[in-house]
Amino acid sequence: MDENNRITITVCGDGGCGKSSITLRLVRSQWTHEYDPTIEDSYSVTRHIDGQPYFLMLTDTAGQEEYRSLWAASNLRSDAFLLVYDITNPMTLDALDHFAAMIDMEEAAREDDGGRVPPVRIVAGNKCDLQAARQVRSQQGLEWARQRRCGFMETSARDMVNIEETFARESMSFFSTSCCLTSRT
């Protein structure tokens, strides 16, 4: 596989929003309803996008506040970030502000360091299968993402809605940005 087709993606968000479920759905095609808080797990998976193989290295991170300093120390070098919230819990969207601020600081540091490719960010409103329990409208999630220069998708790990598409979009966004920046130098 072409070394240039590798991407590191950190999956972040508040505890219980479905980060592990999304990650395991992509990597193992499995879903579990049990909540088991994660400190940090790493996975890798190859996906073919537009006929090209891509190697995705995923880090599924802790969402609990007590682990946030650990998160910053070990995950800010990623190529891309998937910021996940639970559409049935508005506090999980608010919690993304912390992660977005950390990613903003990393992006500024990359610019100061000589122009490393800025990280790609996509916001995923997870659990879209639970429409009757929805408390965050799609428009709210989209607006939050737009204000922070992020892509936006709604997902369901349970029903496998937009899981592959979200990671494909994130990968393609990174590689198109990376390609454009390297062709200018």
Coordinates of N, CA and C in Angstrom, one line a residue:
M1 N 0.8 -1.2 0.0 CA 0.0 0.0 0.0 C 0.9 1.2 0.0
D2 N 0.5 2.2 -0.7 CA 1.2 3.5 -0.8 C 1.2 4.2 0.6
E3 N 2.4 4.5 1.0 CA 2.6 5.1 2.3 C 1.9 6.4 2.4
N4 N 1.6 7.1 1.3 CA 0.9 8.4 1.3 C -0.6 8.2 1.5
N5 N -1.1 7.0 1.5 CA -2.5 6.7 1.7 C -2.8 6.4 3.2
R6 N -2.0 6.9 4.1 CA -2.3 6.6 5.5 C -2.8 7.9 6.2
I7 N -3.8 7.7 7.1 CA -4.4 8.8 7.8 C -4.6 8.4 9.3
T8 N -4.3 9.3 10.2 CA -4.6 9.1 11.6 C -5.8 9.9 11.9
I9 N -6.8 9.3 12.6 CA -8.0 9.9 12.9 C -8.3 9.7 14.4
T10 N -8.5 10.8 15.1 CA -8.9 10.7 16.5 C -10.4 11.0 16.6
V11 N -11.1 10.0 17.3 CA -12.5 10.1 17.5 C -12.7 10.7 18.9
C12 N -13.3 11.8 19.0 CA -13.5 12.5 20.3 C -14.9 13.0 20.6
G13 N -15.2 13.2 21.9 CA -16.5 13.7 22.3 C -16.7 13.3 23.7
D14 N -17.9 13.7 24.2 CA -18.2 13.4 25.6 C -18.5 11.9 25.8
G15 N -18.4 11.5 27.1 CA -18.7 10.1 27.4 C -20.1 9.7 27.0
G16 N -20.3 8.5 26.5 CA -21.6 8.0 26.2 C -22.2 8.4 24.9
C17 N -21.5 9.2 24.1 CA -22.1 9.7 22.8 C -22.0 8.7 21.7
G18 N -21.2 7.7 21.8 CA -21.2 6.6 20.8 C -19.9 6.6 20.0
K19 N -18.8 7.1 20.6 CA -17.5 7.1 19.9 C -17.0 5.7 19.6
S20 N -17.1 4.9 20.6 CA -16.6 3.5 20.5 C -17.5 2.7 19.6
S21 N -18.8 3.0 19.7 CA -19.7 2.3 18.8 C -19.5 2.6 17.3
I22 N -19.2 3.9 17.0 CA -18.9 4.3 15.6 C -17.6 3.6 15.2
T23 N -16.6 3.6 16.0 CA -15.3 3.1 15.7 C -15.4 1.6 15.5
L24 N -16.0 0.9 16.4 CA -16.2 -0.6 16.2 C -17.1 -1.0 15.1
R25 N -18.0 -0.2 14.7 CA -18.9 -0.4 13.6 C -18.1 -0.4 12.3
L26 N -17.1 0.6 12.2 CA -16.3 0.7 11.1 C -15.3 -0.4 11.0
V27 N -14.6 -0.7 12.1 CA -13.5 -1.6 12.1 C -13.9 -3.1 12.1
R28 N -15.0 -3.4 12.9 CA -15.4 -4.8 13.1 C -16.8 -5.1 12.6
S29 N -17.5 -4.1 12.1 CA -18.9 -4.3 11.6 C -19.7 -4.8 12.7
Q30 N -19.5 -4.4 14.0 CA -20.3 -4.8 15.1 C -20.8 -3.6 15.9
W31 N -21.9 -3.8 16.6 CA -22.5 -2.8 17.4 C -22.9 -3.5 18.7
T32 N -22.7 -2.8 19.8 CA -23.1 -3.3 21.1 C -23.9 -2.2 21.8
H33 N -24.9 -2.5 22.6 CA -25.7 -1.5 23.3 C -25.1 -1.2 24.7
E34 N -24.1 -2.0 25.1 CA -23.5 -1.9 26.4 C -22.5 -0.7 26.4
Y35 N -22.5 0.1 27.4 CA -21.6 1.2 27.5 C -20.5 0.8 28.4
D36 N -19.3 0.9 27.9 CA -18.1 0.5 28.6 C -17.1 1.7 28.4
P37 N -17.0 2.6 29.4 CA -16.1 3.8 29.2 C -14.7 3.4 28.7
T38 N -14.2 4.2 27.8 CA -12.9 4.0 27.2 C -11.9 4.9 27.8
I39 N -10.7 4.5 28.0 CA -9.6 5.5 28.3 C -9.0 5.8 26.9
E40 N -8.5 4.8 26.2 CA -8.0 5.1 24.8 C -7.8 3.7 24.2
D41 N -8.3 3.5 23.0 CA -8.1 2.3 22.2 C -7.7 2.7 20.8
S42 N -6.8 1.9 20.2 CA -6.3 2.2 18.9 C -6.7 1.0 18.0
Y43 N -7.1 1.4 16.7 CA -7.5 0.4 15.7 C -6.9 0.8 14.4
S44 N -6.8 -0.1 13.5 CA -6.5 0.2 12.1 C -7.3 -0.6 11.2
V45 N -7.6 0.0 10.1 CA -8.5 -0.7 9.1 C -8.1 -0.1 7.7
T46 N -8.2 -1.0 6.7 CA -8.0 -0.5 5.3 C -9.4 -0.4 4.7
R47 N -9.6 0.7 4.0 CA -10.9 0.9 3.2 C -10.5 1.3 1.8
H48 N -11.3 0.9 0.9 CA -11.2 1.3 -0.5 C -12.2 2.5 -0.8
I49 N -11.6 3.6 -1.2 CA -12.4 4.8 -1.4 C -12.1 5.2 -2.9
D50 N -13.1 5.3 -3.7 CA -12.9 5.6 -5.1 C -11.8 4.7 -5.7
G51 N -11.8 3.4 -5.4 CA -10.9 2.5 -6.0 C -9.5 2.4 -5.4
Q52 N -9.2 3.3 -4.5 CA -7.9 3.4 -3.9 C -7.9 2.8 -2.5
P53 N -6.9 2.0 -2.1 CA -6.9 1.6 -0.7 C -6.3 2.7 0.2
Y54 N -6.9 2.8 1.4 CA -6.5 3.8 2.4 C -6.4 3.1 3.7
F55 N -5.3 3.4 4.4 CA -5.1 2.8 5.7 C -5.4 3.8 6.8
L56 N -6.5 3.5 7.6 CA -7.0 4.4 8.6 C -6.5 3.9 9.9
M57 N -5.8 4.8 10.7 CA -5.3 4.5 12.0 C -6.2 5.3 13.0
L58 N -7.1 4.6 13.7 CA -8.1 5.3 14.5 C -7.7 5.3 16.0
T59 N -7.9 6.4 16.7 CA -7.8 6.4 18.1 C -9.2 6.8 18.7
D60 N -9.7 5.8 19.5 CA -11.0 6.0 20.2 C -10.7 6.5 21.6
T61 N -11.1 7.7 21.9 CA -10.6 8.4 23.1 C -11.6 8.5 24.2
A62 N -11.1 8.7 25.4 CA -12.0 8.9 26.6 C -12.8 10.2 26.5
G63 N -14.0 10.1 26.9 CA -14.8 11.4 26.8 C -15.0 12.0 28.2
Q64 N -14.7 11.2 29.2 CA -14.9 11.7 30.6 C -13.9 12.9 30.9
E65 N -14.4 13.9 31.6 CA -13.6 15.1 31.9 C -12.3 14.8 32.5
E66 N -12.3 13.8 33.4 CA -11.0 13.5 34.1 C -9.9 13.0 33.2
Y67 N -10.2 12.6 32.0 CA -9.2 12.1 31.0 C -8.8 13.2 30.0
R68 N -9.4 14.4 30.1 CA -9.1 15.3 29.0 C -7.7 15.8 28.9
S69 N -7.0 15.9 30.0 CA -5.6 16.3 29.9 C -4.8 15.2 29.1
L70 N -5.1 14.0 29.4 CA -4.5 12.8 28.7 C -4.8 12.9 27.2
W71 N -6.0 13.3 26.9 CA -6.4 13.4 25.5 C -5.5 14.4 24.8
A72 N -5.4 15.6 25.3 CA -4.6 16.7 24.7 C -3.1 16.2 24.5
A73 N -2.6 15.6 25.5 CA -1.2 15.2 25.4 C -0.9 14.1 24.3
S74 N -1.9 13.3 24.0 CA -1.6 12.2 23.1 C -2.3 12.2 21.8
N75 N -3.2 13.1 21.5 CA -4.0 13.0 20.3 C -4.0 14.2 19.3
L76 N -3.3 15.3 19.7 CA -3.4 16.5 18.9 C -2.6 16.4 17.6
R77 N -1.8 15.4 17.4 CA -1.0 15.3 16.2 C -1.7 14.6 15.1
S78 N -2.9 14.2 15.3 CA -3.7 13.5 14.3 C -3.9 14.3 13.0
D79 N -4.1 13.6 11.9 CA -4.4 14.2 10.6 C -5.9 14.7 10.6
A80 N -6.7 14.0 11.3 CA -8.2 14.4 11.3 C -8.8 14.0 12.6
F81 N -9.9 14.7 12.8 CA -10.7 14.5 14.1 C -12.2 14.3 13.7
L82 N -12.8 13.3 14.4 CA -14.2 13.1 14.3 C -14.8 13.5 15.6
L83 N -15.5 14.6 15.7 CA -16.1 15.2 16.9 C -17.5 14.6 17.0
V84 N -17.8 13.8 18.0 CA -19.0 13.1 18.0 C -19.9 13.6 19.2
Y85 N -21.2 13.9 18.9 CA -22.1 14.2 19.9 C -23.4 13.3 19.8
D86 N -24.2 13.2 20.8 CA -25.4 12.4 20.8 C -26.6 13.3 20.6
I87 N -27.3 13.0 19.6 CA -28.5 13.9 19.2 C -29.6 13.9 20.3
T88 N -29.5 12.9 21.2 CA -30.5 12.9 22.3 C -30.0 13.6 23.6
N89 N -28.8 14.2 23.5 CA -28.3 14.8 24.7 C -27.5 16.1 24.3
P90 N -28.2 17.3 24.5 CA -27.6 18.6 24.0 C -26.3 18.9 24.7
M91 N -26.1 18.4 25.9 CA -24.8 18.6 26.7 C -23.6 18.0 25.9
T92 N -23.8 17.0 25.2 CA -22.7 16.4 24.4 C -22.2 17.3 23.3
L93 N -23.2 18.1 22.7 CA -22.8 19.0 21.7 C -22.0 20.2 22.3
D94 N -22.4 20.6 23.5 CA -21.7 21.7 24.2 C -20.3 21.2 24.6
A95 N -20.2 20.0 24.9 CA -18.9 19.4 25.4 C -17.9 19.4 24.2
L96 N -18.3 19.5 23.0 CA -17.4 19.5 21.8 C -16.6 20.8 21.8
D97 N -17.1 21.9 22.5 CA -16.3 23.1 22.5 C -14.9 22.9 23.0
H98 N -14.8 22.1 24.1 CA -13.4 21.8 24.6 C -12.5 21.2 23.6
F99 N -13.0 20.2 22.9 CA -12.1 19.5 21.9 C -11.8 20.5 20.7
A100 N -12.8 21.2 20.3 CA -12.6 22.2 19.2 C -11.6 23.2 19.5
A101 N -11.6 23.7 20.7 CA -10.6 24.7 21.2 C -9.2 24.1 21.2
M102 N -9.1 22.9 21.6 CA -7.8 22.2 21.6 C -7.3 22.0 20.2
I103 N -8.1 21.6 19.3 CA -7.8 21.4 17.9 C -7.4 22.7 17.2
D104 N -8.1 23.8 17.6 CA -7.8 25.1 17.1 C -6.3 25.5 17.4
M105 N -6.0 25.3 18.7 CA -4.6 25.6 19.2 C -3.6 24.8 18.4
E106 N -3.9 23.5 18.2 CA -3.0 22.6 17.4 C -2.8 23.1 16.0
E107 N -3.9 23.6 15.4 CA -3.9 24.1 14.0 C -3.0 25.3 13.9
A108 N -3.1 26.2 14.9 CA -2.3 27.4 15.0 C -0.8 27.1 15.1
A109 N -0.6 26.1 16.0 CA 0.8 25.6 16.2 C 1.4 25.0 14.9
R110 N 0.6 24.3 14.1 CA 1.1 23.8 12.9 C 1.4 24.9 11.9
E111 N 0.6 25.9 11.8 CA 0.9 27.0 10.9 C 2.2 27.7 11.3
D112 N 2.4 27.9 12.6 CA 3.6 28.5 13.1 C 4.9 27.6 12.9
D113 N 4.6 26.3 12.8 CA 5.7 25.4 12.6 C 6.2 25.2 11.2
G114 N 5.6 25.9 10.3 CA 6.0 25.8 8.9 C 5.0 25.1 8.0
G115 N 3.8 25.2 8.4 CA 2.7 24.8 7.4 C 2.4 23.4 7.3
R116 N 2.5 22.6 8.4 CA 1.9 21.3 8.4 C 0.5 21.3 8.0
V117 N 0.0 20.3 7.3 CA -1.4 20.3 6.8 C -2.3 20.4 8.0
P118 N -3.3 21.4 7.9 CA -4.2 21.5 9.1 C -5.1 20.3 9.2
P119 N -5.5 20.0 10.4 CA -6.3 18.8 10.6 C -7.7 19.0 10.0
V120 N -8.2 17.9 9.5 CA -9.6 17.9 9.0 C -10.5 17.6 10.2
R121 N -11.7 18.2 10.2 CA -12.6 18.0 11.3 C -14.0 17.7 10.7
I122 N -14.6 16.7 11.2 CA -16.0 16.4 10.9 C -16.8 16.2 12.2
V123 N -17.9 16.8 12.3 CA -18.8 16.6 13.4 C -19.8 15.6 13.0
A124 N -20.0 14.6 14.0 CA -21.0 13.5 13.7 C -22.0 13.6 14.8
G125 N -23.3 13.9 14.4 CA -24.4 13.8 15.3 C -24.9 12.3 15.3
N126 N -24.5 11.6 16.4 CA -24.7 10.2 16.4 C -26.1 9.8 17.0
K127 N -26.5 8.6 16.8 CA -27.8 8.1 17.3 C -29.0 8.6 16.5
C128 N -28.8 8.9 15.2 CA -29.9 9.4 14.4 C -31.0 8.5 14.2
D129 N -30.8 7.2 14.7 CA -31.9 6.2 14.7 C -32.9 6.5 15.8
L130 N -32.6 7.3 16.7 CA -33.4 7.6 17.9 C -34.2 8.9 17.7
Q131 N -34.9 9.0 16.6 CA -35.6 10.3 16.2 C -36.6 10.7 17.3
A132 N -37.3 9.8 17.9 CA -38.3 10.2 18.9 C -37.7 10.8 20.1
A133 N -36.4 10.5 20.4 CA -35.7 11.1 21.6 C -34.8 12.2 21.2
R134 N -34.8 12.7 20.0 CA -33.9 13.7 19.5 C -34.2 15.0 20.3
Q135 N -33.0 15.6 20.8 CA -33.1 16.9 21.5 C -32.2 17.9 20.8
V136 N -31.4 17.5 19.8 CA -30.5 18.4 19.1 C -30.9 18.3 17.6
R137 N -31.5 19.4 17.1 CA -32.0 19.4 15.7 C -30.8 19.3 14.8
S138 N -31.0 18.7 13.6 CA -29.9 18.6 12.6 C -29.3 20.0 12.3
Q139 N -30.2 21.0 12.2 CA -29.7 22.3 11.9 C -28.8 22.9 13.0
Q140 N -29.1 22.5 14.3 CA -28.2 23.0 15.3 C -26.8 22.4 15.2
G141 N -26.7 21.1 14.9 CA -25.4 20.5 14.7 C -24.7 21.0 13.5
L142 N -25.4 21.2 12.4 CA -24.8 21.8 11.2 C -24.3 23.2 11.5
E143 N -25.1 24.0 12.2 CA -24.6 25.4 12.5 C -23.4 25.4 13.4
W144 N -23.4 24.5 14.4 CA -22.2 24.4 15.3 C -21.0 24.0 14.4
A145 N -21.1 23.1 13.5 CA -20.0 22.6 12.7 C -19.5 23.7 11.8
R146 N -20.5 24.4 11.1 CA -20.1 25.5 10.2 C -19.3 26.6 10.9
Q147 N -19.8 27.0 12.1 CA -19.1 28.1 12.8 C -17.7 27.7 13.2
R148 N -17.4 26.4 13.2 CA -16.0 26.0 13.6 C -15.3 25.4 12.4
R149 N -15.8 25.6 11.2 CA -15.1 25.2 10.0 C -15.0 23.6 9.9
C150 N -16.0 23.0 10.3 CA -16.0 21.5 10.3 C -17.1 21.0 9.3
G151 N -16.8 19.8 8.8 CA -17.8 19.1 8.0 C -18.9 18.6 9.0
F152 N -20.0 18.1 8.5 CA -21.1 17.6 9.3 C -21.8 16.4 8.7
M153 N -22.1 15.4 9.6 CA -22.8 14.2 9.2 C -23.7 13.8 10.4
E154 N -24.8 13.2 10.1 CA -25.5 12.5 11.2 C -25.3 11.0 11.0
T155 N -25.1 10.3 12.1 CA -24.7 8.9 12.0 C -25.6 8.0 12.9
S156 N -25.6 6.7 12.7 CA -26.2 5.8 13.6 C -25.3 4.6 13.6
A157 N -24.5 4.3 14.7 CA -23.7 3.1 14.7 C -24.6 1.9 14.8
R158 N -25.7 2.0 15.4 CA -26.7 0.9 15.5 C -27.1 0.4 14.2
D159 N -27.6 1.3 13.3 CA -28.1 1.0 12.0 C -27.2 1.2 10.9
M160 N -25.9 1.5 11.2 CA -24.8 1.6 10.2 C -25.2 2.7 9.2
V161 N -25.7 3.8 9.7 CA -26.0 5.0 8.9 C -24.8 5.9 8.8
N162 N -24.3 6.2 7.6 CA -23.2 7.1 7.4 C -21.9 6.8 8.1
I163 N -21.7 5.6 8.5 CA -20.4 5.3 9.2 C -19.3 5.3 8.2
E164 N -19.4 4.4 7.2 CA -18.4 4.3 6.1 C -18.3 5.7 5.4
E165 N -19.4 6.3 5.1 CA -19.4 7.6 4.4 C -18.7 8.7 5.2
T166 N -18.8 8.7 6.5 CA -18.2 9.8 7.3 C -16.7 9.6 7.3
F167 N -16.2 8.4 7.4 CA -14.7 8.2 7.4 C -14.2 8.4 6.0
A168 N -14.9 8.0 5.0 CA -14.5 8.2 3.6 C -14.4 9.7 3.3
R169 N -15.4 10.5 3.8 CA -15.4 11.9 3.6 C -14.2 12.6 4.3
E170 N -13.9 12.1 5.5 CA -12.8 12.7 6.3 C -11.5 12.3 5.6
S171 N -11.4 11.1 5.2 CA -10.1 10.7 4.5 C -9.9 11.5 3.2
M172 N -10.9 11.6 2.4 CA -10.8 12.3 1.1 C -10.5 13.8 1.3
S173 N -11.1 14.4 2.4 CA -10.9 15.8 2.7 C -9.4 16.0 3.1
F174 N -8.9 15.1 3.9 CA -7.5 15.2 4.3 C -6.6 15.1 3.1
F175 N -6.8 14.0 2.3 CA -5.9 13.8 1.1 C -6.0 14.9 0.1
S176 N -7.2 15.4 -0.1 CA -7.2 16.5 -1.1 C -6.6 17.8 -0.6
T177 N -6.7 18.1 0.7 CA -6.0 19.2 1.3 C -4.5 19.0 1.3
S178 N -4.1 17.8 1.7 CA -2.7 17.5 1.7 C -2.0 17.6 0.3
C179 N -2.7 17.1 -0.6 CA -2.2 17.1 -2.0 C -2.1 18.5 -2.5
C180 N -3.1 19.4 -2.2 CA -3.1 20.8 -2.7 C -1.9 21.5 -2.0
L181 N -1.7 21.3 -0.7 CA -0.6 22.0 0.0 C 0.8 21.6 -0.5
T182 N 0.9 20.3 -0.8 CA 2.3 19.8 -1.2 C 2.5 20.2 -2.7
S183 N 1.5 20.4 -3.5 CA 1.7 20.8 -4.8 C 2.1 22.3 -4.9
R184 N 1.8 23.1 -3.9 CA 2.1 24.5 -3.9 C 3.6 24.7 -3.5
T185 N 4.2 23.7 -2.8 CA 5.5 24.0 -2.3 C 6.6 23.5 -3.3

